[in-house]
CSV table of N, CA and C in Angstrom, one decimal:
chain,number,residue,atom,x,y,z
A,19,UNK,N,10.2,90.2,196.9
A,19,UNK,CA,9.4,89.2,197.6
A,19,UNK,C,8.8,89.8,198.9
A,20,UNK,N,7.8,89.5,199.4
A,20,UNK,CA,6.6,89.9,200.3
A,20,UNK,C,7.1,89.5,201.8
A,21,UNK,N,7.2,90.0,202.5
A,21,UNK,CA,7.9,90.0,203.9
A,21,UNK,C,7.7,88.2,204.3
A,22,UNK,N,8.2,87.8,205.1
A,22,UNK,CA,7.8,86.4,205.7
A,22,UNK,C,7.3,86.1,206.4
A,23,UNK,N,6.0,85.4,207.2
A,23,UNK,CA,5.5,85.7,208.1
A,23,UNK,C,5.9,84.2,208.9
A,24,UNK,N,6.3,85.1,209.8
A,24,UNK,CA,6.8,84.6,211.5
A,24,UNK,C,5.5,83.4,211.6
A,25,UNK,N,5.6,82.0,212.2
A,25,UNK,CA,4.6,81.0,212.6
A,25,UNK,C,4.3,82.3,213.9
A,26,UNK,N,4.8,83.5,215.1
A,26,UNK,CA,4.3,83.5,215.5
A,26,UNK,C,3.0,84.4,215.4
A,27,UNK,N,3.1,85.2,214.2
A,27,UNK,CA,2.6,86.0,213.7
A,27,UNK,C,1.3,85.6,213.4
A,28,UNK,N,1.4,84.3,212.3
A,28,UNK,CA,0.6,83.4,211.9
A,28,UNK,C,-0.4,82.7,213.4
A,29,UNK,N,0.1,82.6,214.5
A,29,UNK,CA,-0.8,82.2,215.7
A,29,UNK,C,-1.8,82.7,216.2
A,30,UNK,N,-1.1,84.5,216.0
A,30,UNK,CA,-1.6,85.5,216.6
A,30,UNK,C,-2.8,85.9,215.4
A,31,UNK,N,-2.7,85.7,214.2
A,31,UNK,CA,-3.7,86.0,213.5
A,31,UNK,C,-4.7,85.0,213.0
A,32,UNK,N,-4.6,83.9,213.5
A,32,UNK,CA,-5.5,82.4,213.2
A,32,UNK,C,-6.3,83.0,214.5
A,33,UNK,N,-5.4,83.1,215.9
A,33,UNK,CA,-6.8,83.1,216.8
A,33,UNK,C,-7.6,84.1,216.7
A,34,UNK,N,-6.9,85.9,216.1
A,34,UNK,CA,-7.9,87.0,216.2
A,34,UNK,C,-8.8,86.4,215.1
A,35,UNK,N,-8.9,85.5,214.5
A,35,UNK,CA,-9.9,85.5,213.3
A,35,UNK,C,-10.8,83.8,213.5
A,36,UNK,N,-10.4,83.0,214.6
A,36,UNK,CA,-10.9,82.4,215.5
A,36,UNK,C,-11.0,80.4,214.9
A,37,UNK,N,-9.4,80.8,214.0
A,37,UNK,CA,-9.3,79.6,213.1
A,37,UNK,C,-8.3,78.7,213.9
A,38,UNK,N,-9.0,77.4,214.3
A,38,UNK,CA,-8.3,76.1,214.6
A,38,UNK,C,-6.9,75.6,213.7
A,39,UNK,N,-5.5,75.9,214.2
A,39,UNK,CA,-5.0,75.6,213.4
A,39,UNK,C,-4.5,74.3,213.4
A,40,UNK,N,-5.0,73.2,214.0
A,40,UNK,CA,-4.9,72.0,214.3
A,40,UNK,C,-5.7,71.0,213.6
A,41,UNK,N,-6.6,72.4,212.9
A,41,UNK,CA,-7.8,71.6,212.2
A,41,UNK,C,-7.1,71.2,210.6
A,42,UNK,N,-6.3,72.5,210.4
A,42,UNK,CA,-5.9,72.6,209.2
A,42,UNK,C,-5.1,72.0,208.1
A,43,UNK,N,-5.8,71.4,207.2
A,43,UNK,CA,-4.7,70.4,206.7
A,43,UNK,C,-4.0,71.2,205.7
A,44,UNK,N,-2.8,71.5,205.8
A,44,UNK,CA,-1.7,72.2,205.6
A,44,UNK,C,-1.0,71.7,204.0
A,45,UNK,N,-1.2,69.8,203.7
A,45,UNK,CA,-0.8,69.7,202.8
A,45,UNK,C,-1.9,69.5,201.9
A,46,UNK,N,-3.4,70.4,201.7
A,46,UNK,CA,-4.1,70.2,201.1
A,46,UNK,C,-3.7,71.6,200.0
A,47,UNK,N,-2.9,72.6,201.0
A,47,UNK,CA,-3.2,74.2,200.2
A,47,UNK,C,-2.2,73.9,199.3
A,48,UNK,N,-2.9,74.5,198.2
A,48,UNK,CA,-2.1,74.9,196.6
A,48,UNK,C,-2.2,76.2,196.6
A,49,UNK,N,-1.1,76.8,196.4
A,49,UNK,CA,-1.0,78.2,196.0
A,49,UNK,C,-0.6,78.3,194.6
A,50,UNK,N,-1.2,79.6,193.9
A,50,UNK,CA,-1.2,79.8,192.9
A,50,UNK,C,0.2,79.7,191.6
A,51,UNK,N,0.7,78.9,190.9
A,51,UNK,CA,2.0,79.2,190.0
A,51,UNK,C,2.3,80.5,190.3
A,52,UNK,N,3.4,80.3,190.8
A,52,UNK,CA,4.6,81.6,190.9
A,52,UNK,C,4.2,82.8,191.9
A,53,UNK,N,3.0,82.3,192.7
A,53,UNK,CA,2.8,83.2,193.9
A,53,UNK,C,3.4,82.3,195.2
A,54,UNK,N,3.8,83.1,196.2
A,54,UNK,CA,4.6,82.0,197.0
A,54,UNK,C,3.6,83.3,198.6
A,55,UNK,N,3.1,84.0,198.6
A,55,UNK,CA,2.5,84.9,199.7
A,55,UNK,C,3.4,85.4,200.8
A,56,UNK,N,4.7,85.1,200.5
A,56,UNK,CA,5.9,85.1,201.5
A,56,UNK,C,6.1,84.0,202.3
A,57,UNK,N,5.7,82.8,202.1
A,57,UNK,CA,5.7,81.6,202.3
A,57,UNK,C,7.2,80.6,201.8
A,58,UNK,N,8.5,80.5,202.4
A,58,UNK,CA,9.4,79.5,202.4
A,58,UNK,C,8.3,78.8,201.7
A,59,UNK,N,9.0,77.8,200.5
A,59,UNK,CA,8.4,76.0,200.1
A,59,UNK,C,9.7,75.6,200.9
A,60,UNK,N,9.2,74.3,201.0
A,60,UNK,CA,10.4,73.2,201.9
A,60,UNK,C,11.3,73.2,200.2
A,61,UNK,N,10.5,72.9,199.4
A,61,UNK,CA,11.6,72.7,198.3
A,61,UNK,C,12.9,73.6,198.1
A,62,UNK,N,12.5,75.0,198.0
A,62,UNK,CA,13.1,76.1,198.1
A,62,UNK,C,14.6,75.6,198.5
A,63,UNK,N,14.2,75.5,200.1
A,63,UNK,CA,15.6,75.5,200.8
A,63,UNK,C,15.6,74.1,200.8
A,64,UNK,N,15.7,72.9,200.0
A,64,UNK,CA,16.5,72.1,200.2
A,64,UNK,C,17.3,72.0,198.9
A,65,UNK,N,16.6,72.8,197.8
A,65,UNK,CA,17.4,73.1,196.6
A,65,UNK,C,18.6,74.4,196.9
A,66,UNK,N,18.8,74.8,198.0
A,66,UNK,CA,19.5,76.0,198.2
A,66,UNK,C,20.4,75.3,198.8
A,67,UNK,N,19.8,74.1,199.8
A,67,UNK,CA,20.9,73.2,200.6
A,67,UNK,C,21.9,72.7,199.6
A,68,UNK,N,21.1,72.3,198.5
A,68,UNK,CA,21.8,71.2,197.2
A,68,UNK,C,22.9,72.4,196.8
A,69,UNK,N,22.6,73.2,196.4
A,69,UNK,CA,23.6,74.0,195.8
A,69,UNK,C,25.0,74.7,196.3
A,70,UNK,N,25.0,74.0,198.5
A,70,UNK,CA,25.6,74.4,199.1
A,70,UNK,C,27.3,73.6,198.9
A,71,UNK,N,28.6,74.6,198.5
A,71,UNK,CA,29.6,74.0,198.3
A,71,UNK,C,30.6,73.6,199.4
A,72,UNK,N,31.4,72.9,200.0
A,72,UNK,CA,31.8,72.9,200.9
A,72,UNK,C,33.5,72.7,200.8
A,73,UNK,N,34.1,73.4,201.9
A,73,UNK,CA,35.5,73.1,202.0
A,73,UNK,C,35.6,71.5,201.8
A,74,UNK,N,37.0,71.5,200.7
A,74,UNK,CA,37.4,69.9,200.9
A,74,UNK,C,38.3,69.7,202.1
A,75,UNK,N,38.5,70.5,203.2
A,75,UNK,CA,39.2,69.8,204.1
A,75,UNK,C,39.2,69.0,205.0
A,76,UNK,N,39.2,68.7,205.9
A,76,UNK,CA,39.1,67.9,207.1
A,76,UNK,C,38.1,68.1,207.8
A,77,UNK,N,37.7,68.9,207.7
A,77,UNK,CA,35.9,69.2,208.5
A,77,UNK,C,35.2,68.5,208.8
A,78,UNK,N,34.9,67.7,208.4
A,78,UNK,CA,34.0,66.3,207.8
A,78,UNK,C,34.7,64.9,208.1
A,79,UNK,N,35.7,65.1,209.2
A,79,UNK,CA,36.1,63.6,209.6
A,79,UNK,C,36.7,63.8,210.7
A,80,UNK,N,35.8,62.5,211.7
A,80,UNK,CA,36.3,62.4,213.2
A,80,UNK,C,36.8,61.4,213.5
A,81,UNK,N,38.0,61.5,214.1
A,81,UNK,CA,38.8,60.9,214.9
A,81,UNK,C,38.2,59.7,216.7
A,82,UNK,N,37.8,59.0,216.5
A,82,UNK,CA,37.1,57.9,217.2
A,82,UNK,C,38.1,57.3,218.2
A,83,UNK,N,38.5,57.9,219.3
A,83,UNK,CA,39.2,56.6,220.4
A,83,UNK,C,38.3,55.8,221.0
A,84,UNK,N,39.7,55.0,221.7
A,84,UNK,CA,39.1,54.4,223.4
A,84,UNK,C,37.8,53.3,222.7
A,85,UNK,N,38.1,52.5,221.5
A,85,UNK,CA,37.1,51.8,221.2
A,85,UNK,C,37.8,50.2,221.3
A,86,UNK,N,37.3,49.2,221.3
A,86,UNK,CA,37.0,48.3,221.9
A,86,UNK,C,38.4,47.4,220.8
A,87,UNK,N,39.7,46.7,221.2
A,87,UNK,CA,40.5,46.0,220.7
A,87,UNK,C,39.9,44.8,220.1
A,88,UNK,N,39.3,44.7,218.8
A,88,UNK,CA,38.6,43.3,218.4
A,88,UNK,C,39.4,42.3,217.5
A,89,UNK,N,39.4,41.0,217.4
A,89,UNK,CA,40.0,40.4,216.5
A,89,UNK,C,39.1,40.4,214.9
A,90,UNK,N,39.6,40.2,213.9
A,90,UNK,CA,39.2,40.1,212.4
A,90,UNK,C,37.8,39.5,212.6
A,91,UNK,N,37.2,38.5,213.2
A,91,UNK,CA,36.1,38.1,213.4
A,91,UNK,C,34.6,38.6,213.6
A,92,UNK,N,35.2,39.9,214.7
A,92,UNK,CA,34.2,40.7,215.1
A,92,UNK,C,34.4,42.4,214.6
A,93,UNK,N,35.3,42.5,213.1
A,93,UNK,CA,35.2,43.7,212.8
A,93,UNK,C,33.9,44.2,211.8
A,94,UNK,N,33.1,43.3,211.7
A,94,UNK,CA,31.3,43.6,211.1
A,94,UNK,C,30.7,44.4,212.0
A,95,UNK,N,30.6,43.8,213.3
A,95,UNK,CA,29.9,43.9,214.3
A,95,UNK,C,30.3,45.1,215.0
A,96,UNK,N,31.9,45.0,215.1
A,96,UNK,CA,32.1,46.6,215.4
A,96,UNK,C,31.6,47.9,214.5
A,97,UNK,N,32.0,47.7,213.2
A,97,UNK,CA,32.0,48.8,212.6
A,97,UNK,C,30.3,48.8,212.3
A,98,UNK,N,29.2,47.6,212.8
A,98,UNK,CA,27.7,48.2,212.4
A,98,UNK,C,27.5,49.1,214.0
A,99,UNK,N,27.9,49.1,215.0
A,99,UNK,CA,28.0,49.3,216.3
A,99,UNK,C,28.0,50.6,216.0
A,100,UNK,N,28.8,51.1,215.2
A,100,UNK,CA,29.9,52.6,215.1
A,100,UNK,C,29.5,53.4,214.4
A,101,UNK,N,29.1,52.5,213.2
A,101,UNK,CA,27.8,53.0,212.2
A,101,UNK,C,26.4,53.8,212.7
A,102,UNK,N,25.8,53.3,213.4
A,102,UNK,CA,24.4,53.3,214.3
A,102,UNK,C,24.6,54.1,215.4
A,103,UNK,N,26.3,54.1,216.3
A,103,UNK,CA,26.0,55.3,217.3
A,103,UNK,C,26.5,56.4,216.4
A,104,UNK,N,27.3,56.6,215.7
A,104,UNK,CA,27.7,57.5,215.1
A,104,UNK,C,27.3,58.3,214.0
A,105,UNK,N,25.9,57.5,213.3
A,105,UNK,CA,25.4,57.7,212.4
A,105,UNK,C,24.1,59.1,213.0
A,106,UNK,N,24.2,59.3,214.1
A,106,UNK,CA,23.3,59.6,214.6
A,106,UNK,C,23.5,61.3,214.6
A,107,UNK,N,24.5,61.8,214.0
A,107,UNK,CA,25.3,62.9,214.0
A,107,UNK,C,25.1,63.2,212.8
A,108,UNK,N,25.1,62.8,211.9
A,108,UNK,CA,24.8,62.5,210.3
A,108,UNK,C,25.4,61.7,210.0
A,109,UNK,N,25.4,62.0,208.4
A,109,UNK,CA,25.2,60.7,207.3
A,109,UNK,C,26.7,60.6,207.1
A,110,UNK,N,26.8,59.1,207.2
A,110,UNK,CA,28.3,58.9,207.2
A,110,UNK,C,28.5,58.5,205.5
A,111,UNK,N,29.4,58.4,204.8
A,111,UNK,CA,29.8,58.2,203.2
A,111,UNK,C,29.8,56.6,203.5
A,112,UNK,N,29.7,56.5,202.3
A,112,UNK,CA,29.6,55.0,201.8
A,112,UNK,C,30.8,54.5,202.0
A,113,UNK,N,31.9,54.9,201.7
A,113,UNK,CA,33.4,54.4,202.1
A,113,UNK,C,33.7,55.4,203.7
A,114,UNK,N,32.8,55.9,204.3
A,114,UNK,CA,33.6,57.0,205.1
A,114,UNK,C,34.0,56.4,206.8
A,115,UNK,N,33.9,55.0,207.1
A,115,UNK,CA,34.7,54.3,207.8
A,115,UNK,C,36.0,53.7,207.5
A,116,UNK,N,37.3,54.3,208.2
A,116,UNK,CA,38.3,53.5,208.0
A,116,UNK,C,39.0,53.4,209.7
A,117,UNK,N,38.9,51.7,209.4
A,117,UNK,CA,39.5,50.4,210.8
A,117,UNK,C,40.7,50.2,210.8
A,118,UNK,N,41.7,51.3,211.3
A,118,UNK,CA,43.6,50.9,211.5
A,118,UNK,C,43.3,49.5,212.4
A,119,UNK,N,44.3,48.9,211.0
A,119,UNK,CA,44.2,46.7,212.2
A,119,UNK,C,45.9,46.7,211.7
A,120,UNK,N,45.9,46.4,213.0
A,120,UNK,CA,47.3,45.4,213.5
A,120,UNK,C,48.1,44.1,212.4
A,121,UNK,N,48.8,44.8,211.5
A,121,UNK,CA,48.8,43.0,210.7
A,121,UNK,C,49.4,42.0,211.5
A,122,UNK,N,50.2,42.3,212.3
A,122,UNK,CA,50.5,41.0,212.8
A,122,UNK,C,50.0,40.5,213.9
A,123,UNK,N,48.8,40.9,214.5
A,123,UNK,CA,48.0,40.4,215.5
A,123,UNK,C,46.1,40.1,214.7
A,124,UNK,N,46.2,41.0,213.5
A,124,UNK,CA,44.8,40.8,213.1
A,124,UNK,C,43.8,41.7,214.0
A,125,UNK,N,44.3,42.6,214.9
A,125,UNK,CA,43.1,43.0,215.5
A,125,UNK,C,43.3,44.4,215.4
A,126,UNK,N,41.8,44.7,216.0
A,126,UNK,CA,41.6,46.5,215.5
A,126,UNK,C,42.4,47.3,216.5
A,127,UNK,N,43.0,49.0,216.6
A,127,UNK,CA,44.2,49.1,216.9
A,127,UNK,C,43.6,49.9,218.2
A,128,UNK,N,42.2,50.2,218.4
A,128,UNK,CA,41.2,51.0,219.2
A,128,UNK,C,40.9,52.3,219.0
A,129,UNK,N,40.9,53.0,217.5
A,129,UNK,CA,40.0,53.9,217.1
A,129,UNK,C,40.2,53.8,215.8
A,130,UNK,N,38.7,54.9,215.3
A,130,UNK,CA,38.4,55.2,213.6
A,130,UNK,C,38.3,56.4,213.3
A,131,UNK,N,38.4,56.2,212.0
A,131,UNK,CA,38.1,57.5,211.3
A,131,UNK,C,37.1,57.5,210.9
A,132,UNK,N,36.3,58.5,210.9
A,132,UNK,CA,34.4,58.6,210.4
A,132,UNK,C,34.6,59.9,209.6
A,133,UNK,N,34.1,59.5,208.1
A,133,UNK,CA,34.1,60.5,207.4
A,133,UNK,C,32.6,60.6,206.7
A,134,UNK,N,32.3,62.1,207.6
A,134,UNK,CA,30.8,62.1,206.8
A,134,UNK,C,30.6,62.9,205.5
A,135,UNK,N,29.6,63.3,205.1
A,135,UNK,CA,29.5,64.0,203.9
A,135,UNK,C,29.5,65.7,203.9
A,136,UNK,N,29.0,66.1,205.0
A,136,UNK,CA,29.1,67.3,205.1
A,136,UNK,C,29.8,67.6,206.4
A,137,UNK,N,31.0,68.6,206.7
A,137,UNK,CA,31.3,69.5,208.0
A,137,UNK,C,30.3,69.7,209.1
């Protein structure tokens, strides 16, 4: 494969040749079947991401205090709260919130567990 060229490389040789690269619409270029010019595709590495395996341990789940004691009523509203700040870190699993509740009071115990998909 053909060395990779650096965006800074690419800056330095748009202006020696006096090409606006702001002009350039980027997703118009087709390169040829199975020439790639040393050019990463985005495809590439997100099929390299896909193929990435990960420890099944604990890596992937955090421990949440010091969060707000609610009764059964307002556990929607917490856990969308927790979802949206915490989502912000990545993608949390479709089961990957769990809410320790009090059974004999009904209310939440003041932290969670957040289990995302990847470490």
């Amino acid at each position: 494969m053909a060395d990779v060229m650096l965006m800074k490389e690419i800056e330095e040789t748009t202006a020696r040749l006096g090409i606006d690269l702001s002009q350039v619409d980027f997703d118009a270029i087709r390169l040829p079947l199975g020439e790639d010019f040393g050019i990463i595709s985005d495809d590439e590495e997100v099929l390299q991401e896909e193929s990435l395996e990960f420890d099944s341990g604990f890596g992937n789940i955090l421990v949440v205090d010091n969060l707000p004691v609610v009764p059964s009523e307002n556990f929607e509203k917490l856990e969308g709260l927790v979802r949206k700040i915490f989502g912000q870190i990545g993608v949390i699993k479709d089961d990957g919130l769990w809410i320790p509740v009090d059974p004999t009071r009904q209310k939440t115990l003041g932290y969670y567990f957040i289990e995302y998909g990847t470490p």
